[in-house]
mmCIF file of C-alpha atoms in Angstrom:
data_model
loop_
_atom_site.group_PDB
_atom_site.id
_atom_site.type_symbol
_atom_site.label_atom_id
_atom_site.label_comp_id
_atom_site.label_asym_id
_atom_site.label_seq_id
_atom_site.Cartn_x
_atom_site.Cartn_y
_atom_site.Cartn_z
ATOM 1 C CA UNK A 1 0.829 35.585 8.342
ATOM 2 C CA UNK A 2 2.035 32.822 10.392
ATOM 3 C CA UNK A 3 -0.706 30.746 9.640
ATOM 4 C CA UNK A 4 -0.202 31.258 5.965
ATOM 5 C CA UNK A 5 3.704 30.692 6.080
ATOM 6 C CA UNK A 6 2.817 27.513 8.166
ATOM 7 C CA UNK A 7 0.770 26.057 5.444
ATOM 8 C CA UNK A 8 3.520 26.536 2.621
ATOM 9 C CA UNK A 9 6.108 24.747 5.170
ATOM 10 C CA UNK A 10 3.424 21.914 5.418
ATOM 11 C CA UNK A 11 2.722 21.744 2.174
ATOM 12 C CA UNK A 12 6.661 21.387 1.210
ATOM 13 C CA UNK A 13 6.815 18.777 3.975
ATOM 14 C CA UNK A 14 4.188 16.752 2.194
ATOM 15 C CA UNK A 15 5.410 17.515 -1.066
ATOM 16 C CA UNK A 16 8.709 16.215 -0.092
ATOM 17 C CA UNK A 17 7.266 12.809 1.311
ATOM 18 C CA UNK A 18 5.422 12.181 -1.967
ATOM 19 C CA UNK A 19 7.985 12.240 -3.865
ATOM 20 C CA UNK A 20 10.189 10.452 -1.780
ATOM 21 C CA UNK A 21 7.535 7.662 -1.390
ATOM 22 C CA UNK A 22 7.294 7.736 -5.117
ATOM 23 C CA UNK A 23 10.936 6.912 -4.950
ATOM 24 C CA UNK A 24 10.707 3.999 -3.132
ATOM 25 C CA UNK A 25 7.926 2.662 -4.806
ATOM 26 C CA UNK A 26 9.111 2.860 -8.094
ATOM 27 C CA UNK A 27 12.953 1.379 -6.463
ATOM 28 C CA UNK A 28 13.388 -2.771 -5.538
ATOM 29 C CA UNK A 29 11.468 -3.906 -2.951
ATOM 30 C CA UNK A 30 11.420 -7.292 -0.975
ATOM 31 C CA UNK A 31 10.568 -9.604 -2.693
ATOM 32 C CA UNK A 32 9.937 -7.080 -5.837
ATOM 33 C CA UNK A 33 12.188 -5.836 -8.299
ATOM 34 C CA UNK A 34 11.801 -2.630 -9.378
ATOM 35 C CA UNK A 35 10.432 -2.758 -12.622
ATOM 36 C CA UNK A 36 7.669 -5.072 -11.385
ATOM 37 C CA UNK A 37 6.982 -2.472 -8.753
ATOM 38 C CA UNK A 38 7.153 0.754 -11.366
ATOM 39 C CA UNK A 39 4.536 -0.650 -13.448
ATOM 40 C CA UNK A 40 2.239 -1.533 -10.750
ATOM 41 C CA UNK A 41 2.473 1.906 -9.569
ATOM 42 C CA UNK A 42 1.902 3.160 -13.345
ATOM 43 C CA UNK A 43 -1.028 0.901 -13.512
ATOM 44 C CA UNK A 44 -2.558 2.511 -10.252
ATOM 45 C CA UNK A 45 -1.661 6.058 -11.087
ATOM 46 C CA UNK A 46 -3.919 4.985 -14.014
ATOM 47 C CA UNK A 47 -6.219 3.238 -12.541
ATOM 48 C CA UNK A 48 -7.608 4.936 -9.937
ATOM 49 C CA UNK A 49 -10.289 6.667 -10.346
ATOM 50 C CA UNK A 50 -10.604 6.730 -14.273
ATOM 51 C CA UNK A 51 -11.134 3.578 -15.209
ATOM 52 C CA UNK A 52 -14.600 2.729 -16.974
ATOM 53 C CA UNK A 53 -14.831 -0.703 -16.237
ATOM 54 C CA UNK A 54 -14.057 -0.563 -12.179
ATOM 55 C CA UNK A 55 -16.482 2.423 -11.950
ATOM 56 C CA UNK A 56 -19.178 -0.071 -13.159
ATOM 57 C CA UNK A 57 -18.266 -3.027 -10.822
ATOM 58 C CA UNK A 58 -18.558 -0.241 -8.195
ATOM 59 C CA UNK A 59 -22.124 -0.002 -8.389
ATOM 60 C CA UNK A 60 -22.647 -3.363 -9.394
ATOM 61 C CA UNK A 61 -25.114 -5.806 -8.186
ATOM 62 C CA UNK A 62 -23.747 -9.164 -8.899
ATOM 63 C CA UNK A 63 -25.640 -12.475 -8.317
ATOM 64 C CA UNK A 64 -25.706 -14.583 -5.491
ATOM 65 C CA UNK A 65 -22.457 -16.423 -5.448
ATOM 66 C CA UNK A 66 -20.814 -14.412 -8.237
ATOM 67 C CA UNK A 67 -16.827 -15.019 -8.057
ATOM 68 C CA UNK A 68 -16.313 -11.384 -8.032
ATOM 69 C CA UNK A 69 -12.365 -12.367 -8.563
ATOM 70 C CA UNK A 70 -13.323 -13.751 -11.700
ATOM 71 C CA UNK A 71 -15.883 -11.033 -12.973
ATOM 72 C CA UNK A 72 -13.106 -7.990 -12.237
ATOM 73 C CA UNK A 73 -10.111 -10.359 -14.210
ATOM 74 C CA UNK A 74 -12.509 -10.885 -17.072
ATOM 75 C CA UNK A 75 -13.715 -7.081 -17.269
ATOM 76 C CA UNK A 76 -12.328 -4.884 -19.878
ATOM 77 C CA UNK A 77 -10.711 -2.935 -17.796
ATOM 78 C CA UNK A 78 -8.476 0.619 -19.399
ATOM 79 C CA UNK A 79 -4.772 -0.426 -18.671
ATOM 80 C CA UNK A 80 -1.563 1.565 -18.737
ATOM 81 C CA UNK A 81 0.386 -1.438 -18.489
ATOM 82 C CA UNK A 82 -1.271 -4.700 -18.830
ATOM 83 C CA UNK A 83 1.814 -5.954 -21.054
ATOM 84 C CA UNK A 84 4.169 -5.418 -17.877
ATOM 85 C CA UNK A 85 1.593 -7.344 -15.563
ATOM 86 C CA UNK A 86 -0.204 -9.579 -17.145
ATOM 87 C CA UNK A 87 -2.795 -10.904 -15.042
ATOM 88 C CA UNK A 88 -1.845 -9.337 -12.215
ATOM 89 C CA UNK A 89 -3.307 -5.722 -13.994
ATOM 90 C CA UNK A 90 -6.921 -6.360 -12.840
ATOM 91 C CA UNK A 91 -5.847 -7.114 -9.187
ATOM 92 C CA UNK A 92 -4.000 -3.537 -9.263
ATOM 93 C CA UNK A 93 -7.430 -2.412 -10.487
ATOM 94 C CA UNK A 94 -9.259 -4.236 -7.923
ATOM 95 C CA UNK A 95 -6.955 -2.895 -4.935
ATOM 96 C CA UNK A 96 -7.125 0.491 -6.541
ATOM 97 C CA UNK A 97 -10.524 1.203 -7.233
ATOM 98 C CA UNK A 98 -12.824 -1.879 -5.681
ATOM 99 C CA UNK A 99 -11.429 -2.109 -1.574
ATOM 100 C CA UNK A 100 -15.077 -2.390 -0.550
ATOM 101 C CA UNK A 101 -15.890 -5.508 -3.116
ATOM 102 C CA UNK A 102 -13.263 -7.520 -2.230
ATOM 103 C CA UNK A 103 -13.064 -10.533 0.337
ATOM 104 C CA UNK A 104 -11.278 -13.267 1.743
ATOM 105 C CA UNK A 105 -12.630 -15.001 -1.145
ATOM 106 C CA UNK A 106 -10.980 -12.718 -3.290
ATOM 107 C CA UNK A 107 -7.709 -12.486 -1.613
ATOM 108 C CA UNK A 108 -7.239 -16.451 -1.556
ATOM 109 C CA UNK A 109 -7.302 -16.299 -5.199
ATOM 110 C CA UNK A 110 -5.062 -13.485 -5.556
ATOM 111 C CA UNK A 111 -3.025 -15.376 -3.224
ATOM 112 C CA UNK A 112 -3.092 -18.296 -6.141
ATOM 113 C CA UNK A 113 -2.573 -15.876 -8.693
ATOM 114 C CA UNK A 114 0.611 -14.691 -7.173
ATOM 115 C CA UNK A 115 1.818 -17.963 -7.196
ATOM 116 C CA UNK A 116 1.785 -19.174 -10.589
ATOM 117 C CA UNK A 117 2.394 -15.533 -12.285
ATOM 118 C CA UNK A 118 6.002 -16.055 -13.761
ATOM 119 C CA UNK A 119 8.410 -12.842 -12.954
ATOM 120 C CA UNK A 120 6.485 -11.634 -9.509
ATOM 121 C CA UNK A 121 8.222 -12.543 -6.736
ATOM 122 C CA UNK A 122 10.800 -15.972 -5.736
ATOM 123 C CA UNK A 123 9.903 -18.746 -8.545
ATOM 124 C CA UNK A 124 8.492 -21.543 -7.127
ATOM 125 C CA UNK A 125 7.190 -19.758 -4.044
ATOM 126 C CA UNK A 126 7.071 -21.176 -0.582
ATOM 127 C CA UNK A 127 3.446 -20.052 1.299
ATOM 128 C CA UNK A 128 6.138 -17.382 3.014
ATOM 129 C CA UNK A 129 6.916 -16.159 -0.279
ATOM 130 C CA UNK A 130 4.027 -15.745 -1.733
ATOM 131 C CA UNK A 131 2.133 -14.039 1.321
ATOM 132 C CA UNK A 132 4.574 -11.456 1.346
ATOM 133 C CA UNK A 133 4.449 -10.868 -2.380
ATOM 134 C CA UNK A 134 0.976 -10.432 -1.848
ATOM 135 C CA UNK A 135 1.437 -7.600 0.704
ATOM 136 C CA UNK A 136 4.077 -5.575 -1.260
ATOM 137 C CA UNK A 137 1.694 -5.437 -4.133
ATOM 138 C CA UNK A 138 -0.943 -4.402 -1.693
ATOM 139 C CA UNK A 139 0.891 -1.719 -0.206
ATOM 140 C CA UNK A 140 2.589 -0.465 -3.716
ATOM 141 C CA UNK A 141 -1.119 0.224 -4.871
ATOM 142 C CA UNK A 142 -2.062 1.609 -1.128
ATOM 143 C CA UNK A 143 0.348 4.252 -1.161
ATOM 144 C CA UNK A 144 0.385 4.786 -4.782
ATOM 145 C CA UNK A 145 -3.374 5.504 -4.078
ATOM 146 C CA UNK A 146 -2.509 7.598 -1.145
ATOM 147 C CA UNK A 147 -0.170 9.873 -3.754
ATOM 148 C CA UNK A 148 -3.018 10.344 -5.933
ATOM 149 C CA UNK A 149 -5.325 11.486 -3.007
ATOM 150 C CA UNK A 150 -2.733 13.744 -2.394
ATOM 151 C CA UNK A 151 -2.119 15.014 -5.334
ATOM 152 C CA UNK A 152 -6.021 15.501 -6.282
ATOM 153 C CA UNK A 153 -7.228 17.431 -2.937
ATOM 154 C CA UNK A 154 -4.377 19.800 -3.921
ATOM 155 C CA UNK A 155 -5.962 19.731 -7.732
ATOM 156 C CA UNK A 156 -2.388 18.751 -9.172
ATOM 157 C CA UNK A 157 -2.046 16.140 -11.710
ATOM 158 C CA UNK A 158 -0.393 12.622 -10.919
ATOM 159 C CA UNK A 159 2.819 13.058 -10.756
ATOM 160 C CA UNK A 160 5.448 11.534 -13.147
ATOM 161 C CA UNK A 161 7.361 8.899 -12.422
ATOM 162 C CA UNK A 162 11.159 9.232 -11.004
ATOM 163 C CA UNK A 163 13.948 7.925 -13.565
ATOM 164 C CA UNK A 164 14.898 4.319 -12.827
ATOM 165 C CA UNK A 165 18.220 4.023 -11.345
ATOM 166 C CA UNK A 166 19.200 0.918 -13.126
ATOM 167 C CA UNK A 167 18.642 -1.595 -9.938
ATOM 168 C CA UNK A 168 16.318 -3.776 -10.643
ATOM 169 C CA UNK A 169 17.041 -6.934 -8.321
ATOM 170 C CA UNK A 170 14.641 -7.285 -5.477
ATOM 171 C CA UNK A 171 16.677 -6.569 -1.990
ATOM 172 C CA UNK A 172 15.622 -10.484 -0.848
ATOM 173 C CA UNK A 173 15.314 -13.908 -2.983
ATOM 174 C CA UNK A 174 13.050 -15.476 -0.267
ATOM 175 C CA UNK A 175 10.998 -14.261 2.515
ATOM 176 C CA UNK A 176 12.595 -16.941 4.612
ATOM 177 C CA UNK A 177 15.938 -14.352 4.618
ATOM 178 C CA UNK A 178 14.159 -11.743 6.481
ATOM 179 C CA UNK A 179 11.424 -13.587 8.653
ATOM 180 C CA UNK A 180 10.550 -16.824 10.465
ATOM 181 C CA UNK A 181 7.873 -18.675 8.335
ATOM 182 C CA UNK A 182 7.399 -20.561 11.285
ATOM 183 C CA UNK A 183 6.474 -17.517 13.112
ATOM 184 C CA UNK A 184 3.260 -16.485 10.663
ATOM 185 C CA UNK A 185 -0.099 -15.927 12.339
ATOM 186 C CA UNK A 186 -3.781 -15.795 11.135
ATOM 187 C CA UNK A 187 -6.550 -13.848 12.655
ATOM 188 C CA UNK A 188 -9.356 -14.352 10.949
ATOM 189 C CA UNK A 189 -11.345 -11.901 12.967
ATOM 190 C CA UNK A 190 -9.352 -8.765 11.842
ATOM 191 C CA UNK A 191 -7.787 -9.917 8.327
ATOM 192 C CA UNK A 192 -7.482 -12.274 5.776
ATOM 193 C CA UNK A 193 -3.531 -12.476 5.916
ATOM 194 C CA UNK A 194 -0.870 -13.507 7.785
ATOM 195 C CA UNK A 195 1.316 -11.601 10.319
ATOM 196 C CA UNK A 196 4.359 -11.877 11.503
ATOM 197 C CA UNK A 197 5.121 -10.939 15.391
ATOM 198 C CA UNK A 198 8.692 -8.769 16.077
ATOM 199 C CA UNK A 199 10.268 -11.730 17.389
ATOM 200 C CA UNK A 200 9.790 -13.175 14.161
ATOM 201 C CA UNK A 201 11.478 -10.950 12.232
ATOM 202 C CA UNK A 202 15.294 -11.641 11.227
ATOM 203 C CA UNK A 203 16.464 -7.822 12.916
ATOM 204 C CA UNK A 204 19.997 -8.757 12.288
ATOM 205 C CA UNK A 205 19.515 -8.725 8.827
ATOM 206 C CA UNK A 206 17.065 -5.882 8.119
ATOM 207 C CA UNK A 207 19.775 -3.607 9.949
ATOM 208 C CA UNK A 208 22.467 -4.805 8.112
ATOM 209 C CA UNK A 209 20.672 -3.731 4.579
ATOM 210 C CA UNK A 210 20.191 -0.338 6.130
ATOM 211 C CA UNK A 211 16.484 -1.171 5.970
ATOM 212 C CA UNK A 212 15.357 1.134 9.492
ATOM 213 C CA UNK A 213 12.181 -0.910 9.617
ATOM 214 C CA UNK A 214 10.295 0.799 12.380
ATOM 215 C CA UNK A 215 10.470 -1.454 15.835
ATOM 216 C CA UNK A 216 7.573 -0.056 17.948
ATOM 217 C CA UNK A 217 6.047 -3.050 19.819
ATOM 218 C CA UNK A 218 2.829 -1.292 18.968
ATOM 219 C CA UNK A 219 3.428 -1.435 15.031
ATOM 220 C CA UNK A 220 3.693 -5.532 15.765
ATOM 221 C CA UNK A 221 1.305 -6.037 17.522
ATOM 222 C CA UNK A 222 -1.155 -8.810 16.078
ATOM 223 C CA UNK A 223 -4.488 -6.564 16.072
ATOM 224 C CA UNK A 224 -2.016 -3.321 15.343
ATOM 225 C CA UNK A 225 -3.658 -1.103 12.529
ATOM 226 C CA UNK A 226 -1.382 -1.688 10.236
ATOM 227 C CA UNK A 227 -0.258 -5.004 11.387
ATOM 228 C CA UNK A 228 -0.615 -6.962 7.880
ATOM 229 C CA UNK A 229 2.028 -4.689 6.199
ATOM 230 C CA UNK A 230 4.635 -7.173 8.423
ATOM 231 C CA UNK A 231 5.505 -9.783 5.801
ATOM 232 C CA UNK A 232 7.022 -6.843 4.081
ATOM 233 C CA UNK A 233 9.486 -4.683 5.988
ATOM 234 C CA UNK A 234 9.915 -2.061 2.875
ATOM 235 C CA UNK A 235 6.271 -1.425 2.503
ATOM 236 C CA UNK A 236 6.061 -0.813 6.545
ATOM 237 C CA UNK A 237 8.588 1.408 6.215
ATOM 238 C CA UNK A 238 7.382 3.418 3.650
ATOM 239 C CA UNK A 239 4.166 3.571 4.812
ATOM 240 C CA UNK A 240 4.765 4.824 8.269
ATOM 241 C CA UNK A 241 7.031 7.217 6.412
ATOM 242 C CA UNK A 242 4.500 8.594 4.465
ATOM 243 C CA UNK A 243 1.837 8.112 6.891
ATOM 244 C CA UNK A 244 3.867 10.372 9.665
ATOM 245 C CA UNK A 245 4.000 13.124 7.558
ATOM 246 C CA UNK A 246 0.436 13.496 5.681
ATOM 247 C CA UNK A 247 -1.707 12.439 8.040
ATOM 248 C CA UNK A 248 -2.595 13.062 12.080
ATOM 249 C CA UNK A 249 -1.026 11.571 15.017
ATOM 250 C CA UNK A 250 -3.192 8.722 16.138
ATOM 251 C CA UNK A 251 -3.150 10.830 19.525
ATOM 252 C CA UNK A 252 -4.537 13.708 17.379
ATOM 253 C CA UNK A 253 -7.140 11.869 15.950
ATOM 254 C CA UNK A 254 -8.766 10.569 18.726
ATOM 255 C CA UNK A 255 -9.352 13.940 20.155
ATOM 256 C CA UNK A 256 -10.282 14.891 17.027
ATOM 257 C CA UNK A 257 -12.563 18.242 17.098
ATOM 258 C CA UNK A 258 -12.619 21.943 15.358
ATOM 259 C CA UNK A 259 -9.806 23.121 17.022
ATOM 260 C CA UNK A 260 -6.524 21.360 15.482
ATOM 261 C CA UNK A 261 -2.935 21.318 17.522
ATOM 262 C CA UNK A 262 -1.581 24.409 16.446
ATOM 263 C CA UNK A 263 1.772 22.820 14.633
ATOM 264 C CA UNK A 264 -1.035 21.743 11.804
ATOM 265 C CA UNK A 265 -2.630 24.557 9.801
ATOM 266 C CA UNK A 266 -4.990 22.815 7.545
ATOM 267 C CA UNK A 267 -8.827 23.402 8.127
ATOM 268 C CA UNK A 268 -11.288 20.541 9.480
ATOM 269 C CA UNK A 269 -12.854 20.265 6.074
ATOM 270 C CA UNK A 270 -9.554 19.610 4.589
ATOM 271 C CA UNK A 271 -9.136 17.061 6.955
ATOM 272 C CA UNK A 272 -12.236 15.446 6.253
ATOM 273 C CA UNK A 273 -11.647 15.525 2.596
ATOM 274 C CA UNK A 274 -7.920 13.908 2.968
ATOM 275 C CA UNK A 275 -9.611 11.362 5.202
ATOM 276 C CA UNK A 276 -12.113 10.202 3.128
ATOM 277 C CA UNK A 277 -9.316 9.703 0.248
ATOM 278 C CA UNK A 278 -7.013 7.957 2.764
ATOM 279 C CA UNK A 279 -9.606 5.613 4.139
ATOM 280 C CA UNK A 280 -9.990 4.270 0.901
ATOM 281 C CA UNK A 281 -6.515 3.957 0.244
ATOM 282 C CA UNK A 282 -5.279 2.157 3.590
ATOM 283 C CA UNK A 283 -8.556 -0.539 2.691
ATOM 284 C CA UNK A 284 -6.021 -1.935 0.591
ATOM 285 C CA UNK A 285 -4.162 -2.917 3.416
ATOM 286 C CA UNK A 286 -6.620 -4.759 5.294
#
């Protein structure tokens, strides 16, 4: 019995999360407004999973030096809201369904892409700018992803989305009014962005919006795991949010065995199931 009444306080935890995530997602962002950042979570919710033309590329074998960029913009892909995005509906795809075809390659000229598309992020984008555009659409479709997971290992449909508010305007006009471009860092041996280190990061300001970015020294650490969600203080927010409540304890999951902590009451095979959802998911990250 106590088993069983831990599960349905669980499950309302996660329930809760979800849609709260969902919230945020579908509210301003960044560098994002908010109807920008609705219809790329439309176009995910639609994406993933169902779409003909990404399910091909997945088990493609493309030539030597194929520009797989250009093959997945120029597919006929099923969209929800291509009108909304424009070209930027195919990258959602891509982050959504393709995480194990894509490459530095590929996120240089995403990286492009951002740039020029009219509408997404500050017009006339410094390299700040458009970096951290980048990585809010990357984590928008991550944890969009991760709500679909969710929602399928549970066998309930994607959910709908939350009425808009009316606030559209993106919290920040330039990612020079939350972080130090100065302070942007490449490691090309653990990602293709940039990252930003804590002491680059405008605090003053953050805590002024009411932001409550997380400030573990861990979470900013250059080689941290989800160190490339930096250039975008809503997204790593959210997504340790979300991450906190539906998933393990990194403590947990390096002693991972048969026999869970007792506070969590799901089975090993659900575990593994989640997992194997969620590693996909947090690829888009990376």
């Amino acid at each position: 019995m106590a088993v069983q009444e831990g599960v349905v306080e669980a499950r309302a935890r996660m329930d809760e999360q979800a849609r709260r995530t969902l919230e945020a997602l579908c509210g301003p962002g960044d560098l994002l407004g908010a109807s920008v950042r609705r219809a790329i979570v439309k176009e995910a919710f639609a994406a993933r999973g169902r779409c003909a033309a990404c399910l091909e590329l997945r088990g493609a074998c493309l030539r030597k030096g194929a520009n797989f960029f250009s093959v997945c913009q120029n597919r006929s892909h099923t969209y929800k809201s291509e009108s909304e995005l424009g070209a930027l509906a195919p990258m959602v795809h891509a982050l959504a369904n393709l995480q194990t075809k894509l490459s530095t390659e590929w996120y240089q000229q995403a990286l492009e892409l951002v740039k020029v598309t009219e509408g997404v992020g500050p017009p006339s984008p410094s390299h700040a700018d458009a970096r951290s555009t980048l990585t809010e659409i990357i984590c928008v479709v991550a944890l969009s992803v991760g709500i679909t997971a969710f929602n399928a290992v549970l066998g309930k449909p994607v959910p709908d989305l939350p009425p808009s508010n009316g606030k559209d305007e993106a919290h920040f006009s330039k990612a020079s009014e939350f972080l130090n471009p100065n302070a942007l860092a490449t490691d090309a041996n653990f990602s293709w962005t940039q990252v930003v280190c804590k002491a680059g990061m405008k605090w003053d300001v953050l805590r002024a919006r009411g932001f409550n970015v997380p400030e573990a020294g861990s979470l900013w650490e250059r080689d941290g795991p989800i160190s490339e969600l930096s250039t975008n203080p809503c997204g790593l927010r959210d997504f340790v949010a979300f991450s906190t409540v539906m998933f393990m304890d990194l403590s947990e999951v390096l002693n991972f065995s048969s026999t869970l902590p007792k506070h969590r009451n799901l089975r090993r095979e659900d575990l593994e199931l989640v997992a194997s959802e969620y590693a996909a998911g947090v690829a888009c990250a990376f």
